[in-house]
PDB file of C-alpha atoms in Angstrom:
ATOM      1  CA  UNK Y   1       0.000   0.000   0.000  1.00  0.00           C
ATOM      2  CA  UNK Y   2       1.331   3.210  -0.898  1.00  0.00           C
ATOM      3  CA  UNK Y   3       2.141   5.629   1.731  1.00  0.00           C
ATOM      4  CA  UNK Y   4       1.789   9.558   1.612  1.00  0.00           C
ATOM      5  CA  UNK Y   5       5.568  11.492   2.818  1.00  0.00           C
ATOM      6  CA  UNK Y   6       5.477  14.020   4.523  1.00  0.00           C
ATOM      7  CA  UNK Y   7       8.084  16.456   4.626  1.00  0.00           C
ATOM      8  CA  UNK Y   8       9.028  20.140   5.963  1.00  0.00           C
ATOM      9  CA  UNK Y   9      12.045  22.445   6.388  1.00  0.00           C
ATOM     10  CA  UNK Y  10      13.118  22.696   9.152  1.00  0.00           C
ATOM     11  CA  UNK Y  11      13.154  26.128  10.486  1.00  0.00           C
ATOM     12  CA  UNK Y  12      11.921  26.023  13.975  1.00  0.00           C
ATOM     13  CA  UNK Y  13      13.048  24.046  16.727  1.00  0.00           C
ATOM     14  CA  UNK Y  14      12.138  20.177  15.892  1.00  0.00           C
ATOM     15  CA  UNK Y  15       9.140  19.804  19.190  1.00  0.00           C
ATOM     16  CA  UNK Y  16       7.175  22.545  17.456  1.00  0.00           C
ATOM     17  CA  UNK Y  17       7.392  20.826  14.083  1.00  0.00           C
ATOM     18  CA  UNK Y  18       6.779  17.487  15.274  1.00  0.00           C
ATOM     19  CA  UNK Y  19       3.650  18.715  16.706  1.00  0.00           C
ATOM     20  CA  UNK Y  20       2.348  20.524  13.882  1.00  0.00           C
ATOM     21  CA  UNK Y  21       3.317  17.757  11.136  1.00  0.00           C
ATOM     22  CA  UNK Y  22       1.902  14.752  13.053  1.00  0.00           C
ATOM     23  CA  UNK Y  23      -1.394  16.658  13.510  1.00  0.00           C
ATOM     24  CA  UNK Y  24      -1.256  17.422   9.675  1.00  0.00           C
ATOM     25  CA  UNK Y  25      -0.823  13.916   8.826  1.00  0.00           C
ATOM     26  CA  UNK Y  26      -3.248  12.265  11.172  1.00  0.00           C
ATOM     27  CA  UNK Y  27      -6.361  14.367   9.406  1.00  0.00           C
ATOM     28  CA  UNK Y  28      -4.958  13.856   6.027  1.00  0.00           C
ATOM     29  CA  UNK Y  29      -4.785  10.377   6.763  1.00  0.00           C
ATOM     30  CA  UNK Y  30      -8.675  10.065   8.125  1.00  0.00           C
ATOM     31  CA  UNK Y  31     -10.060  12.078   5.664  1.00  0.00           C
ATOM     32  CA  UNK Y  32      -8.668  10.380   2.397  1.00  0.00           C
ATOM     33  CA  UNK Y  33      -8.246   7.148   4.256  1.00  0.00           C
ATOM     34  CA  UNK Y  34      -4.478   6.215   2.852  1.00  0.00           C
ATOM     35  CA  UNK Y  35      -1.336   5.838   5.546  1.00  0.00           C
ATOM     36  CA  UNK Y  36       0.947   9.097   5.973  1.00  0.00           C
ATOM     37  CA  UNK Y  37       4.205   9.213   7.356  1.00  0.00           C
ATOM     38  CA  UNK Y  38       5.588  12.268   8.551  1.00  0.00           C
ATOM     39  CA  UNK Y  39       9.662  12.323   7.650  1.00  0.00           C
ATOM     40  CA  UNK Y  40      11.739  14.532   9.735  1.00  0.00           C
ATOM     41  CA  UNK Y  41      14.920  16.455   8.079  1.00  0.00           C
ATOM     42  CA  UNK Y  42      17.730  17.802   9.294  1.00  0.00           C
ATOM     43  CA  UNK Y  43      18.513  21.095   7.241  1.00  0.00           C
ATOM     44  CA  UNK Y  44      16.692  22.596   4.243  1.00  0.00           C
ATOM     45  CA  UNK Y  45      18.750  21.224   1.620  1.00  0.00           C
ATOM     46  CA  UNK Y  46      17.589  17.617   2.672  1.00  0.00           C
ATOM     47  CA  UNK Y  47      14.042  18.188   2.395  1.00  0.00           C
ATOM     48  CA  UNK Y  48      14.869  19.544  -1.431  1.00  0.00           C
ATOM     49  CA  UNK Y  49      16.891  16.784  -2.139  1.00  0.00           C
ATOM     50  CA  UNK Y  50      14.239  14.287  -0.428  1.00  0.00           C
ATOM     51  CA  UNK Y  51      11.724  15.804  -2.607  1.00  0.00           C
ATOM     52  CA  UNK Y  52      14.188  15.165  -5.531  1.00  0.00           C
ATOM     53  CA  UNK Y  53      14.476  12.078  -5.214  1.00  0.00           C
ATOM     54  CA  UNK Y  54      10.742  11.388  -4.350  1.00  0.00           C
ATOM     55  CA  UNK Y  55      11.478  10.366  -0.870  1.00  0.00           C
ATOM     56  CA  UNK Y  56       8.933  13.132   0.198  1.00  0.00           C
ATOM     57  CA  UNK Y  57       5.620  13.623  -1.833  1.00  0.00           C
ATOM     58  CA  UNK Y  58       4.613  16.750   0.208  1.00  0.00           C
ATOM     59  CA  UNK Y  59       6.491  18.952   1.575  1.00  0.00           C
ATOM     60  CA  UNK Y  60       5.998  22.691   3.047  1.00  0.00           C
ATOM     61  CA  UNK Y  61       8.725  24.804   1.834  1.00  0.00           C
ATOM     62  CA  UNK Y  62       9.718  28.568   2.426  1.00  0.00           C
ATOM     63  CA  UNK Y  63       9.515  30.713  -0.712  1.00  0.00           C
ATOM     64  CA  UNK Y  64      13.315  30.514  -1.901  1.00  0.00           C
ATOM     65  CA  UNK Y  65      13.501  26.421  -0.789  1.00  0.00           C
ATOM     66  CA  UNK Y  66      10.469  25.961  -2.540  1.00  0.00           C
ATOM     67  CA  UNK Y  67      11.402  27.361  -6.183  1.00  0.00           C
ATOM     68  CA  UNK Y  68      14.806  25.603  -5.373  1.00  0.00           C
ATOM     69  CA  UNK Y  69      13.234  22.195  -5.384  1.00  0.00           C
ATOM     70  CA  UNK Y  70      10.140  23.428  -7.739  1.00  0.00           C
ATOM     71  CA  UNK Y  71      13.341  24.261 -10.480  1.00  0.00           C
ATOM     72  CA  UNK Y  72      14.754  20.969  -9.721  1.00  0.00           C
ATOM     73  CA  UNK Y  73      11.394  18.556  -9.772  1.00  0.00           C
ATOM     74  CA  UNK Y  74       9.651  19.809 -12.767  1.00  0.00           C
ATOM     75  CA  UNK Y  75       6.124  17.923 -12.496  1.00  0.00           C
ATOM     76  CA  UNK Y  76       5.794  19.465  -9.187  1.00  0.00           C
ATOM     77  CA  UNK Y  77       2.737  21.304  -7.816  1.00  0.00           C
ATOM     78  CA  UNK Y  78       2.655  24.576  -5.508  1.00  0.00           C
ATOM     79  CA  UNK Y  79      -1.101  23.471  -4.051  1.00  0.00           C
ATOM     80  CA  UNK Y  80      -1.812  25.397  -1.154  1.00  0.00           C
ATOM     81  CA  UNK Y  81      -0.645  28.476   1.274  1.00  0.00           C
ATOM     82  CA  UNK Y  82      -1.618  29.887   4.170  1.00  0.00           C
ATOM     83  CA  UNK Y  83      -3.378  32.693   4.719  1.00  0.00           C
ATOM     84  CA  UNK Y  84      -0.602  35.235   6.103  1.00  0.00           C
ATOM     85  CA  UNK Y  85       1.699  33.742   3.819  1.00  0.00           C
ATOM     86  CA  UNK Y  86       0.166  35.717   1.003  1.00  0.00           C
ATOM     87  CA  UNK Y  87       1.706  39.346   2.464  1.00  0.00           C
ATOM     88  CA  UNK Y  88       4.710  37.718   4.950  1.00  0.00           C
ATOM     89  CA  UNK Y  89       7.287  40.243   6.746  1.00  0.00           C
ATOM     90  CA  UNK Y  90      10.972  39.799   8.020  1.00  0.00           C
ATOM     91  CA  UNK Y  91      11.497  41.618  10.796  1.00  0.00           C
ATOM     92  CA  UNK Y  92      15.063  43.045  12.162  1.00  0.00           C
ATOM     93  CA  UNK Y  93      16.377  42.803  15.277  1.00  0.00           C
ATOM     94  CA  UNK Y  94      18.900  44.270  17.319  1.00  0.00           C
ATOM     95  CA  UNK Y  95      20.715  43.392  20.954  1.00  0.00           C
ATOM     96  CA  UNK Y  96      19.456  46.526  23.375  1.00  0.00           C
ATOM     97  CA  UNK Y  97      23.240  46.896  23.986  1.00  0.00           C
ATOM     98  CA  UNK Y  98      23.330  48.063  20.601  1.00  0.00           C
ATOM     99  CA  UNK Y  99      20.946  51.672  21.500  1.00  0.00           C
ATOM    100  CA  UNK Y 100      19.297  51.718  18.271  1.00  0.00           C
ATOM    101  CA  UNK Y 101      16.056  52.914  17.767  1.00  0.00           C
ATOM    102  CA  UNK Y 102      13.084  51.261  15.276  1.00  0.00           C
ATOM    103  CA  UNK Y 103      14.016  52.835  11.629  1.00  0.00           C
ATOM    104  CA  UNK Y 104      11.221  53.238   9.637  1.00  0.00           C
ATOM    105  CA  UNK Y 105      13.070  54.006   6.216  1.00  0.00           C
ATOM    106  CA  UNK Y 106      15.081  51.305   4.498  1.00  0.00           C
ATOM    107  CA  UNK Y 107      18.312  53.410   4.405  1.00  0.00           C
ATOM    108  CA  UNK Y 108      18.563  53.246   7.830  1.00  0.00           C
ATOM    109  CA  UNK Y 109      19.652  50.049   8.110  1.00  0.00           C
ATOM    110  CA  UNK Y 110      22.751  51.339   7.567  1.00  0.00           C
ATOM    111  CA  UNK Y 111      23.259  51.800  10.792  1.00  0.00           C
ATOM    112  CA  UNK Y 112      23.662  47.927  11.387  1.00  0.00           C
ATOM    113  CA  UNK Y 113      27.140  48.831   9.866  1.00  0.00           C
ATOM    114  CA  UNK Y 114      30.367  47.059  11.558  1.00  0.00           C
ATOM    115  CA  UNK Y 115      28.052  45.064  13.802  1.00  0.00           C
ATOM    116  CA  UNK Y 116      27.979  41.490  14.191  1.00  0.00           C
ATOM    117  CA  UNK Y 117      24.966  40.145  12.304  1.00  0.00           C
ATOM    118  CA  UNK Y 118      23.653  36.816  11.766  1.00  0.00           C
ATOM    119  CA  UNK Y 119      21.062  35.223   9.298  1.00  0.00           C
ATOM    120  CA  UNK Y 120      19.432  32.423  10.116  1.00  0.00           C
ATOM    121  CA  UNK Y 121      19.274  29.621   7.644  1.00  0.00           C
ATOM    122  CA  UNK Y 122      21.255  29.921   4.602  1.00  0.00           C
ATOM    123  CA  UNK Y 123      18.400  28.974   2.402  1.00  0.00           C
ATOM    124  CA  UNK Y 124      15.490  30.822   4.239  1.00  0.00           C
ATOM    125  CA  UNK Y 125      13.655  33.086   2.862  1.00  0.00           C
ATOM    126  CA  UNK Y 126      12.607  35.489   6.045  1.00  0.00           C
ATOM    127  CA  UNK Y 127      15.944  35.140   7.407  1.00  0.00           C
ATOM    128  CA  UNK Y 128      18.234  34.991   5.118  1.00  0.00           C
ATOM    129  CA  UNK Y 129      17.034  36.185   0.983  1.00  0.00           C
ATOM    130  CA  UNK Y 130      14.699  38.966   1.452  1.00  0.00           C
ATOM    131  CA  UNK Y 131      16.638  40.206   4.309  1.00  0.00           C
ATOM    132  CA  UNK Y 132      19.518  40.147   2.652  1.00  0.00           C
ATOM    133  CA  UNK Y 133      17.477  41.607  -0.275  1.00  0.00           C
ATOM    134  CA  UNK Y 134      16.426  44.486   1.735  1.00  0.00           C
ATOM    135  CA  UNK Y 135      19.945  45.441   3.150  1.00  0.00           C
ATOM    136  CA  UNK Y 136      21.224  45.425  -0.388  1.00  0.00           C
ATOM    137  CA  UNK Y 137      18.181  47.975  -1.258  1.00  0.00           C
ATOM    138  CA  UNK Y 138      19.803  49.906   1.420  1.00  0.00           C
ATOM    139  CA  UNK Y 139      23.190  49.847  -0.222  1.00  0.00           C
ATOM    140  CA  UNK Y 140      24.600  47.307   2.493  1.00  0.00           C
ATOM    141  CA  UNK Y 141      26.443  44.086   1.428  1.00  0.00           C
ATOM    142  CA  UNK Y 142      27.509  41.678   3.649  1.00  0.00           C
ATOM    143  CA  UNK Y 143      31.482  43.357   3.459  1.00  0.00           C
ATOM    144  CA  UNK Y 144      29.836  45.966   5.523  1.00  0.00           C
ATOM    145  CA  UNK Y 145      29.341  44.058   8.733  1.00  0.00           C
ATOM    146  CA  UNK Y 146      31.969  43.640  11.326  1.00  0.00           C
ATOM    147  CA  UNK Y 147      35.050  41.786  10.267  1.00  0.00           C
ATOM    148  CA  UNK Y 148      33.219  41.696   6.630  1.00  0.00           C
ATOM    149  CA  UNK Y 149      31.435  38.618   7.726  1.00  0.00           C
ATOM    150  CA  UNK Y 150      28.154  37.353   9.299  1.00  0.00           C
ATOM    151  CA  UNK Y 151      26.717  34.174  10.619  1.00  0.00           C
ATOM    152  CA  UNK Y 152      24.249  31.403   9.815  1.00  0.00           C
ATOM    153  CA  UNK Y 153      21.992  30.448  12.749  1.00  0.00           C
ATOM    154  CA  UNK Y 154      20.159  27.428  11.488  1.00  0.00           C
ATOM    155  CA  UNK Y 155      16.432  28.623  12.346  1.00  0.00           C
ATOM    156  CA  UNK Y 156      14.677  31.556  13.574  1.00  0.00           C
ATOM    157  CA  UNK Y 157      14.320  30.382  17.300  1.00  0.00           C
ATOM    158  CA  UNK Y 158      18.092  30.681  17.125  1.00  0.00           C
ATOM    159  CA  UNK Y 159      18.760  34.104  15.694  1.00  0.00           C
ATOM    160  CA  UNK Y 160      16.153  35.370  18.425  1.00  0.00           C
ATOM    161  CA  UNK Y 161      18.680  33.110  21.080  1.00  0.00           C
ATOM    162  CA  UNK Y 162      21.967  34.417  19.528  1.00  0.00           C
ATOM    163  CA  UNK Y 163      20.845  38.357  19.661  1.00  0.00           C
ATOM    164  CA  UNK Y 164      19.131  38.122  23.112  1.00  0.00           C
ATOM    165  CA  UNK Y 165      22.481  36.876  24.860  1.00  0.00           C
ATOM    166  CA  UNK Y 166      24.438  39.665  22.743  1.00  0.00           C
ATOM    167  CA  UNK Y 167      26.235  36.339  20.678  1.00  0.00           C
ATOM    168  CA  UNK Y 168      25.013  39.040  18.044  1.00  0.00           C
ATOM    169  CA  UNK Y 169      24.697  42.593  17.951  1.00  0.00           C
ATOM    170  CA  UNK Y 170      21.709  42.390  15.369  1.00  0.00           C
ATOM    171  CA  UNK Y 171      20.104  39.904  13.144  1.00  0.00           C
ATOM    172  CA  UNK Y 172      17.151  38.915  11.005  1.00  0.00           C
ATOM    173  CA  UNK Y 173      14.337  36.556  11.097  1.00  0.00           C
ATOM    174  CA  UNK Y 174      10.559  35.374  10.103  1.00  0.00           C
ATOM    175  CA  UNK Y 175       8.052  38.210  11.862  1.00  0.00           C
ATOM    176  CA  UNK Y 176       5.412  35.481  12.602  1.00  0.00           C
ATOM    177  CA  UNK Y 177       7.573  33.403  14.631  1.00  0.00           C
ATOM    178  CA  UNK Y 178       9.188  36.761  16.426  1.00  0.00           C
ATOM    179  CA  UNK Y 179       5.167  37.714  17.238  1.00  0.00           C
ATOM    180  CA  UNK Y 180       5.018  34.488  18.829  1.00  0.00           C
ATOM    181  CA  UNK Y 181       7.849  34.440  20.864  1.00  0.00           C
ATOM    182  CA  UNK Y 182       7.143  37.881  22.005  1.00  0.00           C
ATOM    183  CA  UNK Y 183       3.750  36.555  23.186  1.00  0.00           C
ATOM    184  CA  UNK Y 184       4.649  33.215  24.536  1.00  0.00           C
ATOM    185  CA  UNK Y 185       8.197  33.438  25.503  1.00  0.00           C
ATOM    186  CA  UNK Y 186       8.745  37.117  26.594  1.00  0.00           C
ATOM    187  CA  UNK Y 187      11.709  36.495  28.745  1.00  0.00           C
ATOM    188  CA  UNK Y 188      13.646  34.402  25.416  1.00  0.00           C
ATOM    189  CA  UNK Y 189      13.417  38.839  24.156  1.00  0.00           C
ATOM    190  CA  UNK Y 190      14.447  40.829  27.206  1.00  0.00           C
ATOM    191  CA  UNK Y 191      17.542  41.974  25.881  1.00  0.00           C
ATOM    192  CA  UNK Y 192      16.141  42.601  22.244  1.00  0.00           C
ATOM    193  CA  UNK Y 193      14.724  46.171  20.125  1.00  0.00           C
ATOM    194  CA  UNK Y 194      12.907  45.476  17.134  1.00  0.00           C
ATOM    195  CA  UNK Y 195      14.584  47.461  14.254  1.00  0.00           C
ATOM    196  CA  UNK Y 196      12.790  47.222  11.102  1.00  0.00           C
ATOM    197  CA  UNK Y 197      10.000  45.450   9.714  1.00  0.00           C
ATOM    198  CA  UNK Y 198      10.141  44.506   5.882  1.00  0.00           C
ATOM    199  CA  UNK Y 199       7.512  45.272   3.443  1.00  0.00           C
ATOM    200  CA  UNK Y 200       5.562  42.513   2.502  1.00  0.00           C
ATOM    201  CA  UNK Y 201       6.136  39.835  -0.180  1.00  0.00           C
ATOM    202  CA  UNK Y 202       5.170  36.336  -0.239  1.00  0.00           C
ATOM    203  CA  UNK Y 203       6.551  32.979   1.235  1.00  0.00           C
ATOM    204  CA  UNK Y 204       5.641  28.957   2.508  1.00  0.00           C
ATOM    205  CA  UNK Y 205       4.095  27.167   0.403  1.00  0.00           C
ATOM    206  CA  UNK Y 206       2.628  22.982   0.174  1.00  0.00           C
ATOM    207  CA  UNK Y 207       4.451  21.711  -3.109  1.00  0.00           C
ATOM    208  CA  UNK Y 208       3.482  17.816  -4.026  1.00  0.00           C
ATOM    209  CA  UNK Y 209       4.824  15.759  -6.506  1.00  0.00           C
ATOM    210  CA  UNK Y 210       3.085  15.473 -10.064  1.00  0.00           C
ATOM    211  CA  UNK Y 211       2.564  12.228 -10.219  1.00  0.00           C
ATOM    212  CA  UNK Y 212       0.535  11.846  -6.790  1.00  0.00           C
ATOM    213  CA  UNK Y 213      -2.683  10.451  -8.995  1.00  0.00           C
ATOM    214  CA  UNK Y 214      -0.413   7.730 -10.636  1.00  0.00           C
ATOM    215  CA  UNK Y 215       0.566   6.249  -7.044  1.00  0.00           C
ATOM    216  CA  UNK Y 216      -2.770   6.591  -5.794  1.00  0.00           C
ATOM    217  CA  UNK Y 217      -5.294   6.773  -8.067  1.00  0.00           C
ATOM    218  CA  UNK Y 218      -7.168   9.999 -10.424  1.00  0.00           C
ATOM    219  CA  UNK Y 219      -8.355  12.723  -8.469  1.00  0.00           C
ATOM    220  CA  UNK Y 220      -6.054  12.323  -5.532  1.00  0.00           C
ATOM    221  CA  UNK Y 221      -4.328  15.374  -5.667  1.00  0.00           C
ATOM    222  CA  UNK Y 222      -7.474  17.144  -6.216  1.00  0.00           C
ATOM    223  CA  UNK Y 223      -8.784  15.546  -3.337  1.00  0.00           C
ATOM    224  CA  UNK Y 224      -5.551  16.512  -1.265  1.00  0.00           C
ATOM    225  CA  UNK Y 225      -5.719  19.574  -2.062  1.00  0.00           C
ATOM    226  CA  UNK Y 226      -9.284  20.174  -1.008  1.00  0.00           C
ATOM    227  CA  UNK Y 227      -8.700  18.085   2.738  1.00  0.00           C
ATOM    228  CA  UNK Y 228      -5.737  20.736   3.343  1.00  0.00           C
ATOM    229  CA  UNK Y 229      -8.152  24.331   2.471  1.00  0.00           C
ATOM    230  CA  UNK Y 230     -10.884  22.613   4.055  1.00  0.00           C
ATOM    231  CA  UNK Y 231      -9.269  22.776   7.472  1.00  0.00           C
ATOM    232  CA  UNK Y 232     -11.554  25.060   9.150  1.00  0.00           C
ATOM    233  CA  UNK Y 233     -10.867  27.471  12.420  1.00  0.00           C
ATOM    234  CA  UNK Y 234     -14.474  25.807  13.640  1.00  0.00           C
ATOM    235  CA  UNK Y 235     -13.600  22.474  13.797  1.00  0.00           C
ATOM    236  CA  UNK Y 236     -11.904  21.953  16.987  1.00  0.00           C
ATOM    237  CA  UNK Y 237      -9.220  19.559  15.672  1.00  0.00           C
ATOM    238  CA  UNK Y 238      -8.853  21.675  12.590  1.00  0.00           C
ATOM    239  CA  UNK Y 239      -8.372  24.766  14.752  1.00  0.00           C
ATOM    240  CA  UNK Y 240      -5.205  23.064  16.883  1.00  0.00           C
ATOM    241  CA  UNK Y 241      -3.478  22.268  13.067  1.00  0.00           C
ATOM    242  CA  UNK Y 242      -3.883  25.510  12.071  1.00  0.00           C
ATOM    243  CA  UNK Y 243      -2.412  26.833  15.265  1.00  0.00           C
ATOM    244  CA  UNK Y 244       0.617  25.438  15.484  1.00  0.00           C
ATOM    245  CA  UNK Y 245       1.030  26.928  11.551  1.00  0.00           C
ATOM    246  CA  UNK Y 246      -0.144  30.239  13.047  1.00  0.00           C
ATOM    247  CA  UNK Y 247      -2.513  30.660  10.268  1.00  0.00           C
ATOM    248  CA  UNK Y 248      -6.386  30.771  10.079  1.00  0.00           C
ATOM    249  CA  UNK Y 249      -6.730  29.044   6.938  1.00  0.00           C
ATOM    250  CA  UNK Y 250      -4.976  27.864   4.012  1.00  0.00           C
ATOM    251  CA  UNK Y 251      -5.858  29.486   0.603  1.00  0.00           C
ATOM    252  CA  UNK Y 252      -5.268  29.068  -2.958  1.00  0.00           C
ATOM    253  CA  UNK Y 253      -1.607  29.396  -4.097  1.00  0.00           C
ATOM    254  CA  UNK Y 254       0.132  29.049  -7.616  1.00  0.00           C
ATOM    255  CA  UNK Y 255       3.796  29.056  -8.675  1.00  0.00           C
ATOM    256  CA  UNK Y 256       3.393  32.043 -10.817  1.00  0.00           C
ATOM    257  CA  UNK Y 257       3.509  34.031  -7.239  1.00  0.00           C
ATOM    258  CA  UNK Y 258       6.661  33.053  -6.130  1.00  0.00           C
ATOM    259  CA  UNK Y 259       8.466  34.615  -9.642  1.00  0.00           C
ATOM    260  CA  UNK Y 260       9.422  37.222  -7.533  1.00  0.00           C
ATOM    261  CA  UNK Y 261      11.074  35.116  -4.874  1.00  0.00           C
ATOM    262  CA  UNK Y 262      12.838  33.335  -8.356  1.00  0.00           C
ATOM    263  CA  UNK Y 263      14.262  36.475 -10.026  1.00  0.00           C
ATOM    264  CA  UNK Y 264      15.403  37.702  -6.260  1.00  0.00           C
ATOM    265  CA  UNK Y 265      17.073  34.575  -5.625  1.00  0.00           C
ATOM    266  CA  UNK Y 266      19.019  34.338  -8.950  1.00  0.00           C
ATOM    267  CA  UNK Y 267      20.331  37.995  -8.443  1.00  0.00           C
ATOM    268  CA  UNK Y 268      21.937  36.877  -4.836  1.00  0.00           C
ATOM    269  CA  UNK Y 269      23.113  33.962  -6.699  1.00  0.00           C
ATOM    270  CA  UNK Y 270      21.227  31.311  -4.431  1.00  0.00           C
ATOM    271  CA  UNK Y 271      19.550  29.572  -7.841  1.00  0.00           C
ATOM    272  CA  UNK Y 272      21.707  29.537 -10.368  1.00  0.00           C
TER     273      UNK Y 272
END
């Protein structure tokens, strides 16, 4: 019997993802009555290559990971978003140590000059490419920061840990998660100022294999589809899935959205 993968990249600590996938999977499992199996990775380039090489048939990607593995698994289908993923936000942060105030112009960020800055994941797109987008807007490359380097976190959780305990003077990260940190974990951002918030643009994403029907039958990716924007605040099981994604729904999505996200990331040289 065939069995749906499940994938994700993993950009929060793995508790809050095992939570949220598991939850995922059970419903999709009851509702179109097939097994699921929710796969764990360890960084984003293994749930791209996973998807590759078809050892994951769904998987929720950022914007950047998912045009990476969209570019590099043609048949592949962007089927779903969620509802704030439609207008998402990076927000900057910076170490109170630091005595910056909030900037509300983009060529202020200049004044993260000769600081110590980290991203978080390399291949993240609200910590890492339209961050790094933004500061170039402001005519800052990464030669600018101290030592003309910068650092890789891994996830968001950890660029909030590394510029709370001053590891970092400043750094960059996923607004959504921030937001919920702030409200759930106020003492993990005692020592932290926001700086700037980004303007919008658009981000995660559910991207499934092509050939879904083939392995288990016409009309299945239709149907899978329709399971994952039919989760409904309402429905008391539905609601807990679609809190621990932070979102109120999932909507519509297409790949011709994410062009932007494509033309950003060749520029920056992360697709070639």
């Amino acid at each position: 019997n065939a069995v749906l993968k499940i994938g994700a990249i993993p950009d929060q600590n793995q508790e809050v993802l095992d939570r949220r996938f598991n939850l995922f999977s059970d419903e999709v499992a009851k509702k179109l009555n097939i097994k699921v199996k929710y796969i764990p990775v360890t960084n984003y380039m293994a749930a791209i290559t996973g998807f590759r090489t078809k050892g994951l048939d769904l998987v929720w990607f950022g914007g950047l990971s998912g045009v990476q593995a969209r570019l590099q698994t043609p048949e592949s289908l962007v089927i779903a978003q969620r509802d704030i993923d439609k207008e998402f936000k990076s927000v900057f942060i910076v170490n109170k140590k630091t005595n910056l105030k909030e900037i509300t112009k983009i060529e202020d960020l200049n004044q993260l000059k000769d600081l110590r800055f980290t991203f978080g994941s390399e291949n993240s797109t609200s910590g890492r490419l339209m961050p790094e987008y933004f500061l170039n807007l402001a005519g800052l490359t990464i030669k600018d920061f101290k030592d003309n380097k910068f650092g890789f976190s891994g996830s968001h959780d950890s660029t909030i840990a590394l510029v709370n305990s001053g590891a970092y003077d400043a750094g960059a990260l996923n607004k959504q998660i921030w937001d919920k940190t702030v409200k759930n974990n106020p003492e993990r951002t005692n020592n932290i100022d926001v700086f700037w918030l980004t303007s919008e643009y658009v981000d995660y994403h559910w991207l499934a294999q092509g050939d879904l029907d083939q392995k288990f039958g016409e009309g299945f990716i239709k149907a899978l589809k329709q399971t994952i924007l039919n989760l409904y605040i309402d429905n008391p099981i539905h609601k807990e899935i679609l809190n621990t994604f932070n979102a109120q729904k999932f909507i519509e999505a297409d790949a011709s959205q994410y062009q932007m996200i494509e033309s950003i990331a060749r520029k920056l040289n992360k697709i070639r």
